[in-house]
Amino acid sequence: MEQTQSQDGQSQSQRQTFDEMWGHTQDLRSPYARFHDWFQDEDPARLQKKQREAEEVFRLTGITFNVYGRAEAAERLIPFDIIPRIIAGREWSKLARGIEQRVRAINAFLYDIYHRQEIIRAGRLPAEMIAKNEAFLPQMIGVEPPGGVYTHIVGIDLVRTGDDDFFVLEDNARTPSGVSYMLENRETMLQMFPELFSKNRVQPVSNYPKMLRRSLAACAPPQCTGIPVVAVLTPGIYNSAYYEHSFLADKMGVELVEGHDLRVIDGRVAMRTTQGYKAIDVLYRRVDDEYLDPLNFNPDSALGIPGIMDVYRAGGITIANAPGTGIADDKAIYSYMPDIVEFYTGEKAILQNVPTHRCSDPKTLQYVLDNLKELVVKEVHGSGGYGMLIGPTSSKRELSEFRAKLQSRPANYIAQPTLALSTVPILTKAGLAPRHVDLRPFVLVSPNGIEITPGGLTRVALKKGSLVVNSSQGGGTKDTWVLEE
Amino acid sequence: MLGKTAGGLYWMFRYLERSENTARLVEAGQRIALTRSSSAEDEWLSILQTAAVDVGYMEKYEEVTKEQAIDWMLRDKDNPSSVLSVVGAARDNARLVRTALTREVWESVNQCWMVLKEALARKVSERDLPEVLSLIRQRAAFVRGAMHGTMLRNDIYDFARIGTFIERADNTARILDTKYYVLLPSAFSVGSAVDNVQWESILRSVSAEGGFRMVYGQDVKPREIAQFLILDKRMPRSLAFCCDKIRDNLGYLVADYADRLPCHDMADQLGLNYMSHTVDEIFDHGLHEFIQDFLTATGSLGRQIEIDYRFTV
């Protein structure tokens, strides 16, 4: 059922799926050795009980998300699986180098795109990829973001197909979410299985909020005097990621603000406090570009701050991530990423892209239509697993519906081969069972450098055989361990 | 601190206080209904009035019955002051001010909401009523305990306390307002069985039966009830106690922010105008007028606090 095209065009079947505990050949892989010993001595009933306890902890803590597109905006838990995903230190080191290189390139690309556009002059990227792209923000042309940083926080979605084969599935350069799950998952595991952490030397993740605050403060705008005042901007308590917004503000020790708490006063963005208005230097916004400033973007936005873009351009505030970064994680641009990395770093990309067919090209479109059953088709601007087609697991009707969509708006879609995503064990009633996963490491960028938290958020498709890991589509999460080298 | 956060804390604790007070009122009503056969409907109407939810009730129902009144006060979503509504509102406010709360306080509010949502998912049967009412009070007590045990004594705490005591003063005053007539000195009603039930009901609705007995012994007299509920500074639900706490907590804000605002003068005035009389003077002046004026004054004080500390734009 899971088919993939290998380099030489041969089809590989599911039995060759790479399992991160057992490899291709049922030999226990070394990162899992100590876990395996521990697991063998565990009472299955105790683990089931722990699994239920974990859910109770999440519910009590209020680690919930709101599902869009439902009549009742009910709060739901993202299922958490207690079996850790374990990555060896040396595997991680290599990954981290690749991630750093890619993130460096993304920032250089953004600077270039909003300034001289050398990459287009050099003929490495077609001009229409930018000019006709909705994610390109003309308001950002010529703007100097404080510290030269566009993407203060990046999430790089990775998938694995073999011992040494990682692919970038997607770059998240706008407002990547999920880091609170990474942190809470670890907290929960530390509480429930202290003995496992004594047996394994796991690289810590808990200093992420501290690093985030330091990283944001390092990007303070020219008009900032004294210690930079940082705040997190949220659309409000009914937003699907509100828990994360409040979590991060809490852990960083900064204010969590909404648009109506803010106002432009004397050329600064200021928040209404019990003692009057107080200027903000760095705003970590979790509000999309289009809602940020009703005067400069969507005039109907009630979430934004009228005039914030003018303050931004005058160096009165840092907006993180910078407006207009969406051009870098656009799925059409994605296919050019290997070129982009090479153009700005002068090196070959360490991390591979998934081969991507741009349906805007008529010949490619024909190929995609002919091979629809083997491919994954995604909307160029979509996210969250909405509006995508997974050929191998789709019904005839879904396939024909998508065929019609592709024909009417080909430029709106890209297609990729169905990768044999790696599996890791989850706890089921019948014991351990393999499920497909991806990985979103979180990367911080400041003038002082690029910092990557070891591990990241592992999303897991809880349904047997499923390749969809998105939480909005029934996926779960796991704690992700990077062992000390 | 953000003005919005101060407002969120203030309302979160007003709502929590209200959930507990509503549970007490229902309990007092149920008690009267069980010990007295006639005019139970009048009693429930007066309880709806005390909780200031009678207008909404009469829009929904034709007549006052015990079952409907209890349902309206405990779990009707159309009633913004039902226990279910205010616990939901308290939790929404807690989410809003999550960064100002300790994990313990947030979890206790969240759990309060989860437990009561479950307990109030269906109509509460007469048999289950005592258990549900005690659950409501217990959950509010857990939040208070978590707060006392884990929160810094700073402006966050002050706004939470101000909300608590504005709401509590309002609640105790409303009880006195609806029941003032049974406390009036009258040659005919002294010691009648009906009055005794009413007097005990008043004490019960502010959880003061035990405290009253400790201070005044077994015999319940209306003048002493008024003294106890209005002026006794040892009694944590008395008007005098609430006024002191409001003034204290506003005073901490003056010290903390080094800024004296109009609400501080109003709080001082509240104490001077209403708490510096003897109970006999209050009766001479007119208990009803006294309570009405007090309610108006605390209402204005609440609004002034919202303005002075910029709760909203």
Coordinates of C-alpha atoms in Angstrom, one line a residue, chain A residues 56-57 59-64 66 75 184 187 191 237-239 242-243 245-247 249-251 254-258 260-261 263 271-277, chain B residues 1-7 91-101 103 106-108 110-111 113-114 155 159 256-259 261 308-313:
Chain A
E56 CA -4.9 13.2 32.5
V57 CA -1.9 15.4 33.0
R59 CA -6.0 17.6 30.2
L60 CA -5.4 19.2 33.6
T61 CA -2.6 21.4 32.3
G62 CA -5.0 22.5 29.5
I63 CA -2.6 21.5 26.7
T64 CA -5.4 21.6 24.2
N66 CA -9.2 24.2 19.1
E75 CA -11.0 21.9 22.8
E184 CA 5.6 19.6 27.8
E187 CA 8.3 17.4 31.2
Q191 CA 7.9 13.0 35.7
I237 CA -8.0 32.6 23.7
Y238 CA -10.1 31.0 20.9
N239 CA -7.1 30.6 18.6
Y242 CA -3.5 29.8 22.3
Y243 CA -2.1 27.3 24.8
H245 CA 1.2 31.4 23.1
S246 CA 0.4 31.7 26.8
F247 CA 2.9 28.9 27.5
A249 CA 4.9 34.1 27.2
D250 CA 4.8 32.5 30.7
K251 CA 8.1 30.6 30.4
V254 CA 7.0 38.4 29.1
E255 CA 3.5 39.8 28.5
L256 CA 1.0 38.1 26.3
V257 CA -0.8 40.8 24.3
E258 CA -3.6 41.0 21.9
H260 CA -6.5 45.7 21.5
D261 CA -3.8 45.9 24.2
R263 CA -1.5 51.2 20.2
M271 CA 0.9 48.1 25.5
R272 CA -1.8 49.3 27.9
T273 CA -0.7 48.5 31.4
T274 CA -2.3 49.2 34.8
Q275 CA 0.2 52.2 34.9
G276 CA -0.3 53.6 31.5
Y277 CA 1.2 52.8 28.1
Chain B
M1 CA 1.0 44.4 34.2
L2 CA -1.4 44.7 31.3
G3 CA -4.7 46.4 32.1
K4 CA -6.4 43.5 30.4
T5 CA -4.6 41.1 32.8
A6 CA -5.7 43.1 35.8
G7 CA -9.3 43.0 34.5
R91 CA -11.8 29.6 33.3
D92 CA -11.9 31.8 30.2
N93 CA -10.5 34.7 32.2
A94 CA -7.9 32.3 33.7
R95 CA -6.8 31.4 30.2
L96 CA -6.6 35.0 29.4
V97 CA -4.3 35.7 32.3
R98 CA -2.6 32.4 32.3
T99 CA 0.8 34.0 32.4
A100 CA -0.1 35.7 35.7
L101 CA -1.1 32.5 37.4
R103 CA 0.6 26.3 37.5
W106 CA -4.4 27.5 36.7
E107 CA -4.8 23.7 37.1
S108 CA -7.2 24.1 40.0
N110 CA -9.2 24.2 35.0
Q111 CA -10.1 21.2 37.1
W113 CA -14.4 23.7 35.3
M114 CA -13.8 20.1 34.1
D155 CA -0.3 43.4 42.1
F159 CA -6.5 42.5 41.7
D256 CA 3.4 49.3 44.8
Y257 CA 2.7 51.8 41.9
A258 CA 3.4 54.9 44.0
D259 CA 0.2 56.4 42.6
L261 CA -6.1 57.3 42.1
D308 CA -8.2 53.7 37.0
Y309 CA -6.4 50.5 36.2
R310 CA -7.3 50.5 32.5
F311 CA -9.0 47.1 32.4
T312 CA -10.4 48.1 28.9
V313 CA -9.6 50.6 26.3

